[in-house]
Amino acid sequence: MRSRNSYAEPYRIKMVEPISLKGRAEREDLIKKAYYNIFNLKAEDIYIDLLTDSGTSAMSANQWAGMMLGDESYAGSRNFYKLLAAVQDIFGYKYLVPTHQGRAAENILMSMFVIENQKVPGNMHFDTTEGHIRLRKAQPLNLVIDEGLNTESNHQFKGNVDLERLEKELKANDSSKLPLIIITATCNNNGGQPVSMDNLRNASKLAHKYGRPLFIDAARYAENCYFIQQRDPVYRNKPIRDIAREMFSYADGCTMSSKKDALVNIGGFLAFKDNEEWYEKAVQMQICYEGFRTYGGLAGRDLEAIARGLYEGTEAGYLEDRIGQVNYLGQKLLDIGVPCVTPIGGHGVFVDALKFLPHLPQNFFPAQALVVELYREAGIRSVELGTCAFGYTDPVTGNEVYPSQELVRLTIPRRVYTDRHMDFVVKAFEEIAGRRENIRGLESTYQADILRHFTARFRLRGQ
Ligand SMILES: *Cc1c(COP(=O)(O)O)cnc(C)c1O
């Protein structure tokens, strides 16, 4: 990776969307009225929104121009064929099933392969993937390598699946118990960590030795390709598109959330390498849940924007700037002593709140307290991945069960913020670090039984 100050953004800004920072008193009032839960804030009350990189990208002039060429025919839209050609070119897959989002592609895939009491292994499934597996009363298995769960390990491919454990599962369970394997690249849930080409190749060998299909959850495939290019000397001089072709050649198909690396605000797809029978089966589900085979719940103009976005998302200059910006923020935070998960991942910086606020025990919600403080200090919205999101009350003992980590995720939308916005985030951390021992944590006042972080309510302790 070139140093960040040896180049500038590989685009200029043609259209701007005004944002503004509310006064401190107003921010404190707004977050209080939101019960100290950032999901309850209005987006317009936020200055820098780092809640997610999903569907928050800025489209290019080329994508917007493509929107005007939307062919809104019910069947056989020109834009479908354009997207099909892009998927065949970039992924090397013959069959395309457009869907309204990534999770809709997962729904179709799981309904084709998964039934009760089965296991679905992978490195680490994304939440909605887990949801679709569990909905069918099957069990998701996360077999990421041990380094992938160690926030301090500097392993270069922390998204890798543990091949020994994978083979053990394949040996112990025939295809009636373990119908498919899904590898998520990059691995979202442990910090946007990449999967190596060797790992994918070997996982593919194992899958096919035991006669099971391998699918890639491709939401951030281009970011994964960039990490392979930067970190594996074998690929140093290979173009991203060649790396992508090789990566997908090891799988039998993929699910895609276009809201990530296809640089659009909505959309997804399911694709198969060459299995026509799967395709025909998928189309039946698609027609019931999404729409006819050539639009799948999307407007023609959306299909066009995805086709164009797929190409832009694999451009070397774009990826260098994108991953470079996330790394820029991460390194600056590390430089001022903010503990972060390393190596810095592809789509966000994950701050270790237990280390940043060591005086707060987990029942004081340290990560959520930091999320609240970032809003109070600087109008920044981040997201908690700690006790609020993952803790729960044990139904048998009635005790609170705490997760092993308290993380705050700063997720960077693509092509939306400049490095000056990043500098502002760093400054907010500096301010907070200077008075961190005064942060007293939160107290829960309401929690739902499931997915409680979306609706949880809190009050500040000691006030
Ligand atoms: C976002 C995401 C999904 C789900 O996609 P949606 O478009 O949000 O439905 C699946 N897998 C991964 C890795 C994701 O990041």
PDB file of N, CA, C and O and ligand atoms in Angstrom, residues 54 100-104 106 126 128-129 184 186 188 217 219-220 255-260 267-268, ligand 1:
ATOM      1  N   SER A  54     -23.217  -0.346   4.686  1.00  0.00           N
ATOM      2  CA  SER A  54     -24.177  -1.085   3.864  1.00  0.00           C
ATOM      3  C   SER A  54     -25.197  -0.153   3.228  1.00  0.00           C
ATOM      4  O   SER A  54     -25.999   0.462   3.932  1.00  0.00           O
ATOM      5  N   HIS A 100     -33.600  -8.504  -4.014  1.00  0.00           N
ATOM      6  CA  HIS A 100     -33.675  -7.118  -3.536  1.00  0.00           C
ATOM      7  C   HIS A 100     -32.543  -6.764  -2.575  1.00  0.00           C
ATOM      8  O   HIS A 100     -32.195  -5.617  -2.405  1.00  0.00           O
ATOM      9  N   GLN A 101     -31.959  -7.776  -1.904  1.00  0.00           N
ATOM     10  CA  GLN A 101     -30.820  -7.549  -1.000  1.00  0.00           C
ATOM     11  C   GLN A 101     -30.042  -8.848  -0.890  1.00  0.00           C
ATOM     12  O   GLN A 101     -30.506  -9.891  -1.350  1.00  0.00           O
ATOM     13  N   GLY A 102     -28.930  -8.797  -0.173  1.00  0.00           N
ATOM     14  CA  GLY A 102     -28.132 -10.002   0.036  1.00  0.00           C
ATOM     15  C   GLY A 102     -28.894 -11.077   0.797  1.00  0.00           C
ATOM     16  O   GLY A 102     -28.831 -12.266   0.472  1.00  0.00           O
ATOM     17  N   ARG A 103     -29.640 -10.670   1.813  1.00  0.00           N
ATOM     18  CA  ARG A 103     -30.342 -11.656   2.646  1.00  0.00           C
ATOM     19  C   ARG A 103     -31.414 -12.399   1.863  1.00  0.00           C
ATOM     20  O   ARG A 103     -31.775 -13.525   2.211  1.00  0.00           O
ATOM     21  N   ALA A 104     -31.937 -11.791   0.814  1.00  0.00           N
ATOM     22  CA  ALA A 104     -32.930 -12.467  -0.024  1.00  0.00           C
ATOM     23  C   ALA A 104     -32.258 -13.575  -0.831  1.00  0.00           C
ATOM     24  O   ALA A 104     -32.836 -14.645  -1.043  1.00  0.00           O
ATOM     25  N   GLU A 106     -29.694 -15.165   0.297  1.00  0.00           N
ATOM     26  CA  GLU A 106     -29.455 -16.197   1.315  1.00  0.00           C
ATOM     27  C   GLU A 106     -30.719 -17.020   1.545  1.00  0.00           C
ATOM     28  O   GLU A 106     -30.661 -18.241   1.696  1.00  0.00           O
ATOM     29  N   PHE A 126     -22.342 -14.220   8.595  1.00  0.00           N
ATOM     30  CA  PHE A 126     -22.941 -12.924   8.913  1.00  0.00           C
ATOM     31  C   PHE A 126     -24.293 -13.165   9.622  1.00  0.00           C
ATOM     32  O   PHE A 126     -24.894 -14.220   9.467  1.00  0.00           O
ATOM     33  N   THR A 128     -27.393 -12.268   9.211  1.00  0.00           N
ATOM     34  CA  THR A 128     -28.586 -12.681   8.457  1.00  0.00           C
ATOM     35  C   THR A 128     -28.411 -14.102   7.915  1.00  0.00           C
ATOM     36  O   THR A 128     -29.382 -14.843   7.788  1.00  0.00           O
ATOM     37  N   THR A 129     -27.159 -14.475   7.603  1.00  0.00           N
ATOM     38  CA  THR A 129     -26.891 -15.849   7.144  1.00  0.00           C
ATOM     39  C   THR A 129     -27.222 -16.812   8.281  1.00  0.00           C
ATOM     40  O   THR A 129     -27.917 -17.818   8.087  1.00  0.00           O
ATOM     41  N   THR A 184     -17.303 -16.460   4.047  1.00  0.00           N
ATOM     42  CA  THR A 184     -17.607 -15.042   3.939  1.00  0.00           C
ATOM     43  C   THR A 184     -16.313 -14.254   3.724  1.00  0.00           C
ATOM     44  O   THR A 184     -15.394 -14.345   4.543  1.00  0.00           O
ATOM     45  N   THR A 186     -14.770 -10.354   2.571  1.00  0.00           N
ATOM     46  CA  THR A 186     -14.031 -10.502   3.798  1.00  0.00           C
ATOM     47  C   THR A 186     -14.967 -10.949   4.925  1.00  0.00           C
ATOM     48  O   THR A 186     -16.184 -10.865   4.787  1.00  0.00           O
ATOM     49  N   ASN A 188     -16.904 -10.357   7.786  1.00  0.00           N
ATOM     50  CA  ASN A 188     -17.478  -9.159   8.388  1.00  0.00           C
ATOM     51  C   ASN A 188     -17.394  -9.197   9.919  1.00  0.00           C
ATOM     52  O   ASN A 188     -16.944  -8.247  10.557  1.00  0.00           O
ATOM     53  N   ASP A 217     -19.918 -15.954   0.419  1.00  0.00           N
ATOM     54  CA  ASP A 217     -20.702 -14.750   0.720  1.00  0.00           C
ATOM     55  C   ASP A 217     -19.828 -13.593   0.264  1.00  0.00           C
ATOM     56  O   ASP A 217     -18.829 -13.254   0.900  1.00  0.00           O
ATOM     57  N   ALA A 219     -20.204 -10.277  -0.314  1.00  0.00           N
ATOM     58  CA  ALA A 219     -20.533  -8.860  -0.081  1.00  0.00           C
ATOM     59  C   ALA A 219     -19.301  -7.949  -0.243  1.00  0.00           C
ATOM     60  O   ALA A 219     -19.375  -6.907  -0.880  1.00  0.00           O
ATOM     61  N   ARG A 220     -18.156  -8.372   0.322  1.00  0.00           N
ATOM     62  CA  ARG A 220     -16.946  -7.531   0.242  1.00  0.00           C
ATOM     63  C   ARG A 220     -15.819  -8.254  -0.483  1.00  0.00           C
ATOM     64  O   ARG A 220     -14.669  -8.237  -0.075  1.00  0.00           O
ATOM     65  N   THR A 255     -23.479 -15.688  -2.867  1.00  0.00           N
ATOM     66  CA  THR A 255     -24.536 -14.734  -2.568  1.00  0.00           C
ATOM     67  C   THR A 255     -23.864 -13.366  -2.503  1.00  0.00           C
ATOM     68  O   THR A 255     -22.688 -13.268  -2.142  1.00  0.00           O
ATOM     69  N   MET A 256     -24.584 -12.345  -2.872  1.00  0.00           N
ATOM     70  CA  MET A 256     -23.975 -11.016  -2.905  1.00  0.00           C
ATOM     71  C   MET A 256     -24.942  -9.972  -2.361  1.00  0.00           C
ATOM     72  O   MET A 256     -26.106  -9.926  -2.758  1.00  0.00           O
ATOM     73  N   SER A 257     -24.453  -9.144  -1.433  1.00  0.00           N
ATOM     74  CA  SER A 257     -25.168  -7.940  -1.051  1.00  0.00           C
ATOM     75  C   SER A 257     -24.549  -6.809  -1.854  1.00  0.00           C
ATOM     76  O   SER A 257     -23.435  -6.388  -1.571  1.00  0.00           O
ATOM     77  N   SER A 258     -25.269  -6.317  -2.838  1.00  0.00           N
ATOM     78  CA  SER A 258     -24.715  -5.256  -3.703  1.00  0.00           C
ATOM     79  C   SER A 258     -24.533  -3.949  -2.941  1.00  0.00           C
ATOM     80  O   SER A 258     -23.896  -3.015  -3.434  1.00  0.00           O
ATOM     81  N   LYS A 259     -25.106  -3.885  -1.721  1.00  0.00           N
ATOM     82  CA  LYS A 259     -25.010  -2.672  -0.904  1.00  0.00           C
ATOM     83  C   LYS A 259     -23.595  -2.456  -0.380  1.00  0.00           C
ATOM     84  O   LYS A 259     -23.319  -1.431   0.223  1.00  0.00           O
ATOM     85  N   LYS A 260     -22.724  -3.409  -0.583  1.00  0.00           N
ATOM     86  CA  LYS A 260     -21.330  -3.244  -0.164  1.00  0.00           C
ATOM     87  C   LYS A 260     -20.462  -2.989  -1.404  1.00  0.00           C
ATOM     88  O   LYS A 260     -20.492  -1.891  -1.939  1.00  0.00           O
ATOM     89  N   GLY A 267     -29.907  -3.707  -3.356  1.00  0.00           N
ATOM     90  CA  GLY A 267     -29.781  -4.785  -4.341  1.00  0.00           C
ATOM     91  C   GLY A 267     -28.905  -5.928  -3.870  1.00  0.00           C
ATOM     92  O   GLY A 267     -28.167  -5.813  -2.902  1.00  0.00           O
ATOM     93  N   GLY A 268     -29.048  -7.051  -4.563  1.00  0.00           N
ATOM     94  CA  GLY A 268     -28.233  -8.224  -4.269  1.00  0.00           C
ATOM     95  C   GLY A 268     -28.412  -9.247  -5.362  1.00  0.00           C
ATOM     96  O   GLY A 268     -29.164  -9.014  -6.322  1.00  0.00           O
TER      97      GLY A 268
HETATM   98  C1  LIG B   1     -24.717  -7.058   4.565  1.00  0.00           C
HETATM   99  C2  LIG B   1     -24.311  -8.465   4.495  1.00  0.00           C
HETATM  100  C3  LIG B   1     -25.221  -9.476   4.183  1.00  0.00           C
HETATM  101  C4  LIG B   1     -26.704  -9.210   4.000  1.00  0.00           C
HETATM  102  O1  LIG B   1     -26.942  -8.378   2.933  1.00  0.00           O
HETATM  103  P1  LIG B   1     -28.165  -7.314   2.896  1.00  0.00           P
HETATM  104  O2  LIG B   1     -28.000  -6.703   1.545  1.00  0.00           O
HETATM  105  O3  LIG B   1     -27.974  -6.372   4.022  1.00  0.00           O
HETATM  106  O4  LIG B   1     -29.411  -8.092   3.006  1.00  0.00           O
HETATM  107  C5  LIG B   1     -24.750 -10.767   4.091  1.00  0.00           C
HETATM  108  N1  LIG B   1     -23.458 -11.053   4.317  1.00  0.00           N
HETATM  109  C6  LIG B   1     -22.552 -10.109   4.621  1.00  0.00           C
HETATM  110  C7  LIG B   1     -21.126 -10.479   4.850  1.00  0.00           C
HETATM  111  C8  LIG B   1     -22.950  -8.783   4.733  1.00  0.00           C
HETATM  112  O5  LIG B   1     -22.055  -7.843   5.089  1.00  0.00           O
END
